mmCIF file of C-alpha atoms in Angstrom:
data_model
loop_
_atom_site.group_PDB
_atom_site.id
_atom_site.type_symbol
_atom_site.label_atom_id
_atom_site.label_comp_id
_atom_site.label_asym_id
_atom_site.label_seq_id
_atom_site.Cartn_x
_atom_site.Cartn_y
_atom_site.Cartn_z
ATOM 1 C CA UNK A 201 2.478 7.350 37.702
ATOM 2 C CA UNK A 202 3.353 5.078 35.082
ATOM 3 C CA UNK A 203 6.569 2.611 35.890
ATOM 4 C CA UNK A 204 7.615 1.587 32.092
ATOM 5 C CA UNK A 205 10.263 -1.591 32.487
ATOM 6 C CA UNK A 206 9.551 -4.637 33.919
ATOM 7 C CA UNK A 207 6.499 -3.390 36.060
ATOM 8 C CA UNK A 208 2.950 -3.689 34.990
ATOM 9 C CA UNK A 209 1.402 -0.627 33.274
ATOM 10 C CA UNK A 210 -2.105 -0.163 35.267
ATOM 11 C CA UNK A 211 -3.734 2.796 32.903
ATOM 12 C CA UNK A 212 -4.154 2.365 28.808
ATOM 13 C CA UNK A 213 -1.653 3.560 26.904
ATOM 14 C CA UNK A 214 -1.481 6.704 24.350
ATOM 15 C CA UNK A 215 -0.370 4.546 21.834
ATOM 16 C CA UNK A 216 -0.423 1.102 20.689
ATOM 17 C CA UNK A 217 2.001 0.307 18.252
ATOM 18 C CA UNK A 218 0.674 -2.905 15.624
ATOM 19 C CA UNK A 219 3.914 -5.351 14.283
ATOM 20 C CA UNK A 220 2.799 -8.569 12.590
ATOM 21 C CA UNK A 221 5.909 -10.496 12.453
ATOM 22 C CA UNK A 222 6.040 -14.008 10.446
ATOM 23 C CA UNK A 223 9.390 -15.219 10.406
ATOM 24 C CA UNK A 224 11.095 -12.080 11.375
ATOM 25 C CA UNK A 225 14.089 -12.956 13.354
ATOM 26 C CA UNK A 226 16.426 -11.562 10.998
ATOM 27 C CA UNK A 227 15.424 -7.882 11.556
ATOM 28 C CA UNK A 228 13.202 -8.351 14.765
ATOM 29 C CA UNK A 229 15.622 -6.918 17.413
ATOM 30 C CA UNK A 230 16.717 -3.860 16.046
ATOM 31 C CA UNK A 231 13.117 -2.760 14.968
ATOM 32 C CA UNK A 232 12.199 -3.447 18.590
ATOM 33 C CA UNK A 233 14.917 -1.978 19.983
ATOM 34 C CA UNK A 234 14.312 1.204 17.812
ATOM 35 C CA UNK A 235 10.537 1.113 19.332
ATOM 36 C CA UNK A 236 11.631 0.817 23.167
ATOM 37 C CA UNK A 237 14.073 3.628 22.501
ATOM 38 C CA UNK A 238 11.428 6.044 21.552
ATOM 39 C CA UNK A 239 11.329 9.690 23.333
ATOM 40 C CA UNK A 240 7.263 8.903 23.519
ATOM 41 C CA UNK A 241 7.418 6.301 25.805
ATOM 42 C CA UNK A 242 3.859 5.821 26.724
ATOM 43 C CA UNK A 243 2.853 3.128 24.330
ATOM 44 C CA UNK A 244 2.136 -0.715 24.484
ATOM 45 C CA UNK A 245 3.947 -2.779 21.680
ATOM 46 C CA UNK A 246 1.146 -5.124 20.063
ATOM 47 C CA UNK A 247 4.196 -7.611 18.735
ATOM 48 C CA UNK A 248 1.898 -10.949 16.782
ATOM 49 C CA UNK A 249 3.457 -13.259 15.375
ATOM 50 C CA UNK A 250 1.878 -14.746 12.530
ATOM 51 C CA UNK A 251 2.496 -18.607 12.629
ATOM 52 C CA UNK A 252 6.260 -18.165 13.023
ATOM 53 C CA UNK A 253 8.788 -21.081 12.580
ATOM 54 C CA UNK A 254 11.898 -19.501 13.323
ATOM 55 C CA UNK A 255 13.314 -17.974 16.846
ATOM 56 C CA UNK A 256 10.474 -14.799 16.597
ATOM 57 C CA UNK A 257 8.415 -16.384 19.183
ATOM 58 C CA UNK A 258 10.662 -16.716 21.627
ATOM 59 C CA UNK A 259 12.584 -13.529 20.892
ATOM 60 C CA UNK A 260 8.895 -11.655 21.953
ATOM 61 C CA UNK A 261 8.657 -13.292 24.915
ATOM 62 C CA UNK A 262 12.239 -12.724 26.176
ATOM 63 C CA UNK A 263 11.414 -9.068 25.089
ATOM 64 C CA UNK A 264 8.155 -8.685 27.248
ATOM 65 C CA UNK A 265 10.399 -10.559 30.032
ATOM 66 C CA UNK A 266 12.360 -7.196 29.924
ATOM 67 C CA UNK A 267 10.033 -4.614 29.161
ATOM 68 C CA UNK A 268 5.969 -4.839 30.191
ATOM 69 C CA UNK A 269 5.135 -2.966 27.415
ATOM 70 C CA UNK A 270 5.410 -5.486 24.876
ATOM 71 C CA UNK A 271 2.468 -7.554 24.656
ATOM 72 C CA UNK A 272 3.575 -10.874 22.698
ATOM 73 C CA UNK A 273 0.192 -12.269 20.333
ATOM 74 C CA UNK A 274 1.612 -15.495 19.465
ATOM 75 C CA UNK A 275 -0.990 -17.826 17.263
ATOM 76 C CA UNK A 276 -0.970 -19.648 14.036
ATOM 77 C CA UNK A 277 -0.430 -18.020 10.438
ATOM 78 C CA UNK A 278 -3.540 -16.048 9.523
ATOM 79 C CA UNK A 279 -1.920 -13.395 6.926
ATOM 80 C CA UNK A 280 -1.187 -9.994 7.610
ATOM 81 C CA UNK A 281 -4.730 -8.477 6.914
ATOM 82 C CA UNK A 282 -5.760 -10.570 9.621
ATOM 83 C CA UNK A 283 -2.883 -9.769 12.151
ATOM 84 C CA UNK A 284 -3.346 -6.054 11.308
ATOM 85 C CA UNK A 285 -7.707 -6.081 11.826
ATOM 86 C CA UNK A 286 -6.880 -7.968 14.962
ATOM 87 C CA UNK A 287 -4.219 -5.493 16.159
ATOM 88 C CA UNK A 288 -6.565 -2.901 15.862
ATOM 89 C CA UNK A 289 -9.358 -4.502 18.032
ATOM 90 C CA UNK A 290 -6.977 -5.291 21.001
ATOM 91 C CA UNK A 291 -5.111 -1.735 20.976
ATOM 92 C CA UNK A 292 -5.833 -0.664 24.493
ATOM 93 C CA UNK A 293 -4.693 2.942 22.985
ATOM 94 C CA UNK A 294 -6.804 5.648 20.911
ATOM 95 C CA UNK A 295 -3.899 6.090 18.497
ATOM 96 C CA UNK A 296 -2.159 3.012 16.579
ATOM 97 C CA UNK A 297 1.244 3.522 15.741
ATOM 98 C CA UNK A 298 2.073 0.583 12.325
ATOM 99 C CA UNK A 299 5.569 -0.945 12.274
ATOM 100 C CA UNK A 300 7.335 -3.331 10.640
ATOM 101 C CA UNK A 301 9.340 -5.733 12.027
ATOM 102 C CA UNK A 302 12.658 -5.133 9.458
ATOM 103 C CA UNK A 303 12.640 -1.622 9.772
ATOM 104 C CA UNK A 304 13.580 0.825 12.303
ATOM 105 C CA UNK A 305 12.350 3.854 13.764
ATOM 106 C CA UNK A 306 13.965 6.787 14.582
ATOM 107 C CA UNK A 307 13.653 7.836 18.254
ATOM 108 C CA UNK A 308 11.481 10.738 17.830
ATOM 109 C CA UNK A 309 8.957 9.323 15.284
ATOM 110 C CA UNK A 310 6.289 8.623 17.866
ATOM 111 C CA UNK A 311 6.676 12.482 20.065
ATOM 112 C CA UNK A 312 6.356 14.169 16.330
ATOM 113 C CA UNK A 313 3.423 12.008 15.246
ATOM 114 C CA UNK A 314 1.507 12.076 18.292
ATOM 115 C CA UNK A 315 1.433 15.959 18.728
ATOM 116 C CA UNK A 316 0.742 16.783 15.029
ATOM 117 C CA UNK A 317 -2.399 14.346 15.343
ATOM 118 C CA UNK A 318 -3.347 16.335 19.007
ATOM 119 C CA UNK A 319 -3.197 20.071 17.387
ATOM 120 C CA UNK A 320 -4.727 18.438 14.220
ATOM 121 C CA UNK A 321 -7.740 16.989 15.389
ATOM 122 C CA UNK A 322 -9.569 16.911 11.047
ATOM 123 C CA UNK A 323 -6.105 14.695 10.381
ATOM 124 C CA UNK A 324 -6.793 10.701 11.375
ATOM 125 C CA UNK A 325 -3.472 9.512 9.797
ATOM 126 C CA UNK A 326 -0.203 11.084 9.511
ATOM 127 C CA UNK A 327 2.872 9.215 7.953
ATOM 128 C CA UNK A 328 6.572 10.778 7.507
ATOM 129 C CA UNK A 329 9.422 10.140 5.083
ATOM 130 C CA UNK A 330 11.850 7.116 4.781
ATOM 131 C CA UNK A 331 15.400 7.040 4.896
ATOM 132 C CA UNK A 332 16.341 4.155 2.521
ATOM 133 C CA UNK A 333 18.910 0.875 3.767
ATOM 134 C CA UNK A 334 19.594 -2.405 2.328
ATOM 135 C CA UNK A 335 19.293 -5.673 3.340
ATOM 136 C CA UNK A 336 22.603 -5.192 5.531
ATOM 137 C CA UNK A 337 21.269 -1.939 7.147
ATOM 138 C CA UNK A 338 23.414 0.490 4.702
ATOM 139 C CA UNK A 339 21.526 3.437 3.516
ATOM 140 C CA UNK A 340 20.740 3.712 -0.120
ATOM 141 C CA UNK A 341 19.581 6.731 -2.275
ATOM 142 C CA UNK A 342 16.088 7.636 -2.476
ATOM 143 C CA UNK A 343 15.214 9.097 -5.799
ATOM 144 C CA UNK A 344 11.639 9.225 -5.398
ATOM 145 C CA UNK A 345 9.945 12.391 -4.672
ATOM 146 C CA UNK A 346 8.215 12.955 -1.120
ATOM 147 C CA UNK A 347 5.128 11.351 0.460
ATOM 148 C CA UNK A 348 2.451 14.143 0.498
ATOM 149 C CA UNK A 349 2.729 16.661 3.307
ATOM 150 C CA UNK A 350 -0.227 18.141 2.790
ATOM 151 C CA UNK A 351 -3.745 16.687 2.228
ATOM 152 C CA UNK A 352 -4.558 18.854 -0.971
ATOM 153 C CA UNK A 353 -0.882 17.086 -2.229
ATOM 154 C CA UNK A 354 -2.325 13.724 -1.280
ATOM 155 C CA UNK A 355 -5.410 13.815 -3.552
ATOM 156 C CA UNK A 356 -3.532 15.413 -6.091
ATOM 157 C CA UNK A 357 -0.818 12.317 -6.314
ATOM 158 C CA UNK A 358 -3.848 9.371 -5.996
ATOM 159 C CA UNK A 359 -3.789 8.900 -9.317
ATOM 160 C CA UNK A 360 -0.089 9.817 -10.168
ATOM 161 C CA UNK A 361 0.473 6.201 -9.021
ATOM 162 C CA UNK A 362 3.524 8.299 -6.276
ATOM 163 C CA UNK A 363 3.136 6.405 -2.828
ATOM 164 C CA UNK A 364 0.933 8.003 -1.244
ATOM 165 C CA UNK A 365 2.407 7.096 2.093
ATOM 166 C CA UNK A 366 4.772 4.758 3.758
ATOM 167 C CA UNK A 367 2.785 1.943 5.911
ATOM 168 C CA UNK A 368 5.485 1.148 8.364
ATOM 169 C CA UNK A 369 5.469 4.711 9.686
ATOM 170 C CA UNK A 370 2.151 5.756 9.922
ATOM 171 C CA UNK A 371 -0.052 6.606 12.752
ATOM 172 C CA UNK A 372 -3.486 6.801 13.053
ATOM 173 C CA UNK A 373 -6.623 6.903 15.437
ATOM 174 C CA UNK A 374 -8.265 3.627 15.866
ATOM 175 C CA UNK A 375 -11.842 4.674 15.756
ATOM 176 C CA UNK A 376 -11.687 6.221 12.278
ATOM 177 C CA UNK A 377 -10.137 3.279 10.803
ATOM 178 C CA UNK A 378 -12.853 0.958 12.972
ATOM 179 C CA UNK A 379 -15.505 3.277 11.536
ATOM 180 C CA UNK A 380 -14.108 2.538 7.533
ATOM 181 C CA UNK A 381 -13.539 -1.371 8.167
ATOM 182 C CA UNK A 382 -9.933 -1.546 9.335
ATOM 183 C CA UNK A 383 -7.844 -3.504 6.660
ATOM 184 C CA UNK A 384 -9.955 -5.254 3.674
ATOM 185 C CA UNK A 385 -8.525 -8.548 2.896
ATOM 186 C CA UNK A 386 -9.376 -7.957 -0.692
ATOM 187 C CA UNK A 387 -6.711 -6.039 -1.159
ATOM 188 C CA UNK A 388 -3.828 -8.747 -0.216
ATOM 189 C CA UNK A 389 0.089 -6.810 -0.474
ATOM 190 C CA UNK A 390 -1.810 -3.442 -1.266
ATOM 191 C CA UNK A 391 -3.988 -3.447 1.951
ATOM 192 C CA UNK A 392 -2.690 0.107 2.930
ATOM 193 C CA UNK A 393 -3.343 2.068 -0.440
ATOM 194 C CA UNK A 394 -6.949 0.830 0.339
ATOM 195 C CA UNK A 395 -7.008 1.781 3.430
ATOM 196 C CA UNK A 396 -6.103 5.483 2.641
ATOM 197 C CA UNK A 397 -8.230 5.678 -0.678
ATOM 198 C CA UNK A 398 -10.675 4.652 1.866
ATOM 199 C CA UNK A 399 -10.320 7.352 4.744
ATOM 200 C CA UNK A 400 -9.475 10.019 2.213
ATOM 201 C CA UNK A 401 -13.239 10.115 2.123
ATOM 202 C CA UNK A 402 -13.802 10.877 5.713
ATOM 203 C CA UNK A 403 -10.963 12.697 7.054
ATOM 204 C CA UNK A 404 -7.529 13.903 5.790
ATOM 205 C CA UNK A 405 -3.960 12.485 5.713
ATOM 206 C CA UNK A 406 -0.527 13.705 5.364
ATOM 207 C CA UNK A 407 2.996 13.320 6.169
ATOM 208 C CA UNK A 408 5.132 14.917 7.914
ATOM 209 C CA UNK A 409 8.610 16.390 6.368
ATOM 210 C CA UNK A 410 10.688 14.497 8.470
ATOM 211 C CA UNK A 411 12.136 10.910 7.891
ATOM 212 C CA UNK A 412 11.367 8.848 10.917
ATOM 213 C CA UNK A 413 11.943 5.924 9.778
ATOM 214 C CA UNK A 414 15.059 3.760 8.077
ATOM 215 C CA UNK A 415 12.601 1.405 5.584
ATOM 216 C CA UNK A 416 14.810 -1.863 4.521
ATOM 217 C CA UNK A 417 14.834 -3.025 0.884
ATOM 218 C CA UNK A 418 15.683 -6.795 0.315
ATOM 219 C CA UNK A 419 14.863 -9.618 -2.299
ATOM 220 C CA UNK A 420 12.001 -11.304 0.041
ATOM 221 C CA UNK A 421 9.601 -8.502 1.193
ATOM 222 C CA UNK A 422 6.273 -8.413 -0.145
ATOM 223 C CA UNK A 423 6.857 -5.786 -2.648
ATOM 224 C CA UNK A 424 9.494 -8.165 -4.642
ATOM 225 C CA UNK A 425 7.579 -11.614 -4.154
ATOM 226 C CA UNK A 426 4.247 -9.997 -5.304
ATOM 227 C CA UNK A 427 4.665 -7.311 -7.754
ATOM 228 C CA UNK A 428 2.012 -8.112 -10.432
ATOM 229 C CA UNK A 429 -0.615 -8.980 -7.459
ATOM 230 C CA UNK A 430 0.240 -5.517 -5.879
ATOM 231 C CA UNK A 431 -0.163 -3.346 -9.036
ATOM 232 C CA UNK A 432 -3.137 -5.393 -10.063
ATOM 233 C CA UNK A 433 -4.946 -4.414 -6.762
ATOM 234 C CA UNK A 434 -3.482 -1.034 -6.696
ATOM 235 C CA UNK A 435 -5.071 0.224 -9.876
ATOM 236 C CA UNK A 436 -8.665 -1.397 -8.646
ATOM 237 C CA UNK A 437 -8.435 0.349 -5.685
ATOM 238 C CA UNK A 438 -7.616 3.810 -7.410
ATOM 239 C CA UNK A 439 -10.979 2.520 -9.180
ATOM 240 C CA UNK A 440 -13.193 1.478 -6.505
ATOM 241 C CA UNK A 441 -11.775 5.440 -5.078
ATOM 242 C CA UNK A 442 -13.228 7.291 -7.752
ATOM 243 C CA UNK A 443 -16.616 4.943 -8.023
ATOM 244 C CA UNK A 444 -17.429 6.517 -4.717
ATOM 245 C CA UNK A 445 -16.325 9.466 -5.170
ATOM 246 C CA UNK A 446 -19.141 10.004 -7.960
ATOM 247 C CA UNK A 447 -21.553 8.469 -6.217
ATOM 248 C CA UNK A 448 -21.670 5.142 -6.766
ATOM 249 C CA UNK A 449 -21.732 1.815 -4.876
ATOM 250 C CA UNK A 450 -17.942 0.448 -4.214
ATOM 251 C CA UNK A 451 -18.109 -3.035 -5.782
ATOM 252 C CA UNK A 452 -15.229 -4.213 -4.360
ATOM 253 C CA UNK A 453 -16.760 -3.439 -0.794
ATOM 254 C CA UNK A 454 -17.598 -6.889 0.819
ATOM 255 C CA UNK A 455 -14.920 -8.422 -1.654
ATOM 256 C CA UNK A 456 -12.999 -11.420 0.482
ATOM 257 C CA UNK A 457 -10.988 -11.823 -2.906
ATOM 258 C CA UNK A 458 -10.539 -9.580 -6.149
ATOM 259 C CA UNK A 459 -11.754 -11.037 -9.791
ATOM 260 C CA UNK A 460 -9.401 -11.699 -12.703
ATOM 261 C CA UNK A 461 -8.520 -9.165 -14.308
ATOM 262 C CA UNK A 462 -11.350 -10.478 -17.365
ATOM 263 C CA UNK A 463 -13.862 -10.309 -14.637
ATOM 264 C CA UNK A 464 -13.718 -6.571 -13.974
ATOM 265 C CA UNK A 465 -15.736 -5.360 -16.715
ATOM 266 C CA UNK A 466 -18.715 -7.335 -14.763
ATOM 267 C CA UNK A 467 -17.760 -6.264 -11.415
ATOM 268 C CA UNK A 468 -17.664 -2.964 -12.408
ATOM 269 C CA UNK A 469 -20.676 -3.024 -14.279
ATOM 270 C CA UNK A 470 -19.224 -1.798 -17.582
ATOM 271 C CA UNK A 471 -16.773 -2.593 -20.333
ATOM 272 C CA UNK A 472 -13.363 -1.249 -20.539
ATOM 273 C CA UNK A 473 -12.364 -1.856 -17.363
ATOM 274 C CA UNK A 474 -10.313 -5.128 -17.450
ATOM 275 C CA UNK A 475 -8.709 -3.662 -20.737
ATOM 276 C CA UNK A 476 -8.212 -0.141 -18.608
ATOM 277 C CA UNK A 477 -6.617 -1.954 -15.498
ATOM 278 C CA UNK A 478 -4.343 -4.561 -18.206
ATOM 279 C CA UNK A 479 -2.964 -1.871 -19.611
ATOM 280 C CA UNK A 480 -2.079 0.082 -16.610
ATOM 281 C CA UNK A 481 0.161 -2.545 -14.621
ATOM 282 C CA UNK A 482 1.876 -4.092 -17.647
ATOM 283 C CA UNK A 483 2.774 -0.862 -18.630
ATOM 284 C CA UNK A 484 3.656 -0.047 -14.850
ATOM 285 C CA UNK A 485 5.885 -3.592 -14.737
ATOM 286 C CA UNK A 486 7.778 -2.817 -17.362
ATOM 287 C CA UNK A 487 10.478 -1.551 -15.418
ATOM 288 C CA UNK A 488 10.071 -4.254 -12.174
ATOM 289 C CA UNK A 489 12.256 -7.333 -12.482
ATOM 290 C CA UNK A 490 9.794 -9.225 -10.453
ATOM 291 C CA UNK A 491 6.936 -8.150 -12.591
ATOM 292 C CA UNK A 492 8.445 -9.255 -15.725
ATOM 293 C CA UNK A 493 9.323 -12.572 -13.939
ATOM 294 C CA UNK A 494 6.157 -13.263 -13.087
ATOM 295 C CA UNK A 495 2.688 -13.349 -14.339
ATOM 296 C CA UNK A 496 3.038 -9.098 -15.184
ATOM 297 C CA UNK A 497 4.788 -10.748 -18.626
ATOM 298 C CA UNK A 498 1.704 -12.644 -19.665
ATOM 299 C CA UNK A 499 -0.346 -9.234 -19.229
ATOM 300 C CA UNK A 500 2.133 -7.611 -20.804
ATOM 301 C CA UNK A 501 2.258 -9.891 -24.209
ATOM 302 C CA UNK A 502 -2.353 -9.537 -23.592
ATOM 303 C CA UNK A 503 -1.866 -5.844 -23.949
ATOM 304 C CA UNK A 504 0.364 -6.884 -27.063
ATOM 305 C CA UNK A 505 -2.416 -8.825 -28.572
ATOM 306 C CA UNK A 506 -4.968 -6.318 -27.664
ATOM 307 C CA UNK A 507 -3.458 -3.517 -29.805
ATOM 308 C CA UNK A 508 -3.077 -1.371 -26.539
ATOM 309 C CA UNK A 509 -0.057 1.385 -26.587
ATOM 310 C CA UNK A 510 3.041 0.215 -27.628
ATOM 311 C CA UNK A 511 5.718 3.312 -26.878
ATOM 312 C CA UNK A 512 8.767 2.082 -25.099
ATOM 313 C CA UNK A 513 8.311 -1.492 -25.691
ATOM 314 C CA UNK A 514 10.912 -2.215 -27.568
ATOM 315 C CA UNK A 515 12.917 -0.758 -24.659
ATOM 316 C CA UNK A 516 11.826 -3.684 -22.849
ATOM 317 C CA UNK A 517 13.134 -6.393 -24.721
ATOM 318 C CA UNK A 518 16.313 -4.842 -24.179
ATOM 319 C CA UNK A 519 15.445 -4.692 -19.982
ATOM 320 C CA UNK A 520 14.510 -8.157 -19.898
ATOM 321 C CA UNK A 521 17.805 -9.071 -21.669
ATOM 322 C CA UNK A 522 18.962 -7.528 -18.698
ATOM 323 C CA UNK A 523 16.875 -8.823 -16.199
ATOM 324 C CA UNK A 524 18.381 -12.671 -17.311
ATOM 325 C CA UNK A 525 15.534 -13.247 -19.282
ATOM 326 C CA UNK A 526 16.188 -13.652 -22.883
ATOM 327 C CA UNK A 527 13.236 -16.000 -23.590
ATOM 328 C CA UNK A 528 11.148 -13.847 -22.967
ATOM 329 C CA UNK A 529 12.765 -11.068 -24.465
ATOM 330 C CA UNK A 530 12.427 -13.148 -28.143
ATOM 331 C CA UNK A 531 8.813 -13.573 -27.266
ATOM 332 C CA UNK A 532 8.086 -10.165 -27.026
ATOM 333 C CA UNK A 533 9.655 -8.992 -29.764
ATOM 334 C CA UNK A 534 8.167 -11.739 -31.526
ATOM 335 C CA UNK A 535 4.885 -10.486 -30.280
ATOM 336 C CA UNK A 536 5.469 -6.505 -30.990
ATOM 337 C CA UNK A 537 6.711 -7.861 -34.480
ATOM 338 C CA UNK A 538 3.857 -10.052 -35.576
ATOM 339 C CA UNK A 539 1.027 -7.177 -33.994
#
């Protein structure tokens, strides 16, 4: 019989739910909380922190002090690809349960993921819906339409650029992912779109109806900080997808780092691409303050220069006047004048 708090757990675990933390102290006890709370409570909580320099180390340990399932993996900063590929080789459980460590769960995410993926043995992952909150934990309006709940709906939206599903929430079994190569570190702040272009091959993913999970929106998550990196690596994985799906060798495969964006026409082995993938995120950042903050601008004013499609633009000078950047504003509409 398994004893759950304080006691040692002598049998593996159904579950083993993967947090990378770096820094996390802000956010860290509620998510945990909302983990040790779950209905499911067979699971070990793989909680690494990734090089911390704030109070998240010793917030894990006091944690395990409490509860034995929460297995602290404290080390120096290796990146989250890393922390996730090492997560998934010391999960004593078949089924991997991701998490982040500012968001929280809701306390029957883990009973409804866990039975869907035992009475639907072709799925490997299964995600849910979100339930939107700020950075103080008040919950915003979601206007964007539902992760997939079907697997026919999930190849459909691949290359509707949707999200395809949220990585906080999803759950998956750990041999299938081990079989595809866990996490490449190619695809740095996109690693999970990979990951599911990736498995879509092999086996099918969904998500369930439900929101399980309150996702937090703030000014320092990855998603803000990296925008143009993200897109970038988003639209060549929706590439490398469709290279094997007719046939053909994934060049971005044993990739520890993606090219330029010039050096995709030779990765690829044709020309077109890096004008293909330019136009696609500048076009995509047009409406992301970070993009247009950050190097998405330059590709934008390339795309410019290139002759590539020019509906809308003018719209953006207006948006980055907006955005608290009239500077570049003028040199765009120098740009869209002078082309």
């Amino acid at each position: 019989m398994r004893i759950r708090h304080g006691m040692s757990l002598p049998d593996a675990p159904r579950i083993s739910v993967a947090m990378s933390i770096y820094n996390g102290e802000r956010f860290l006890a509620p998510a945990i909380e909302s983990i040790l709370a779950q209905t499911f409570g067979d699971f070990e909580l793989l909680a690494l922190d990734d090089g911390s320099t704030d109070a998240t180390p010793d917030l894990l340990r006091a944690y395990a002090a409490r509860d034995a399932r929460v297995r602290p993996i404290i080390r120096e900063n290796c990146g989250l690809i890393a922390s996730l590929n090492q997560m998934l080789h010391e999960a004593r459980a078949p089924i991997i349960a991701r998490m982040d460590a500012d968001d929280i769960c809701l306390p029957e995410r883990f009973e409804r993921q866990y039975a869907f993926l035992m009475a639907n043995p072709a799925f490997a992952v299964v995600g849910a819906q979100a339930d939107d909150m700020d950075e103080e934990g008040n919950h915003t309006p979601c206007f964007g339409p539902m992760h997939p709940t079907t697997f026919e709906d999930f190849l459909a939206t691949i290359d509707t650029g949707a999200h395809l599903m949220c990585h906080p929430v999803a759950m998956f079994r750990r041999d299938v992912v081990l079989a595809v190569g866990g996490y490449h570190a190619a695809f740095r702040h996109c690693e999970d779109l990979d990951l599911w272009l990736r498995l879509a091959s092999v086996t099918k993913l969904c998500s369930l109806p439900d929101k399980l999970i309150h996702y937090r929106h703030y000014a320092g998550q990855v998603s803000s900080r990296h925008a143009t990196e993200q897109q970038t690596g988003a639209a060549i994985a929706r590439l490398a997808y469709h290279e094997r799906l007719a046939g053909r060798p994934d060049p971005t495969e044993h990739l520890d780092r993606l090219p330029p964006i010039d050096g995709l026409d030779m990765l690829f082995g044709r020309e077109g691409i890096s004008r293909q993938v330019r136009e696609k995120v500048a076009l995509g950042l047009r409406y992301s303050k970070a993009g247009m903050r950050d190097s998405g601008f330059d590709l934008l004013l390339r795309h410019v220069a290139d002759g590539g499609n020019r509906d809308g633009l003018w719209r953006t000078v207006a948006r980055l006047v907006r955005f608290g950047e009239p500077m570049r504003a003028v040199r765009l509409a120098a740009a869209l004048a002078t082309t």
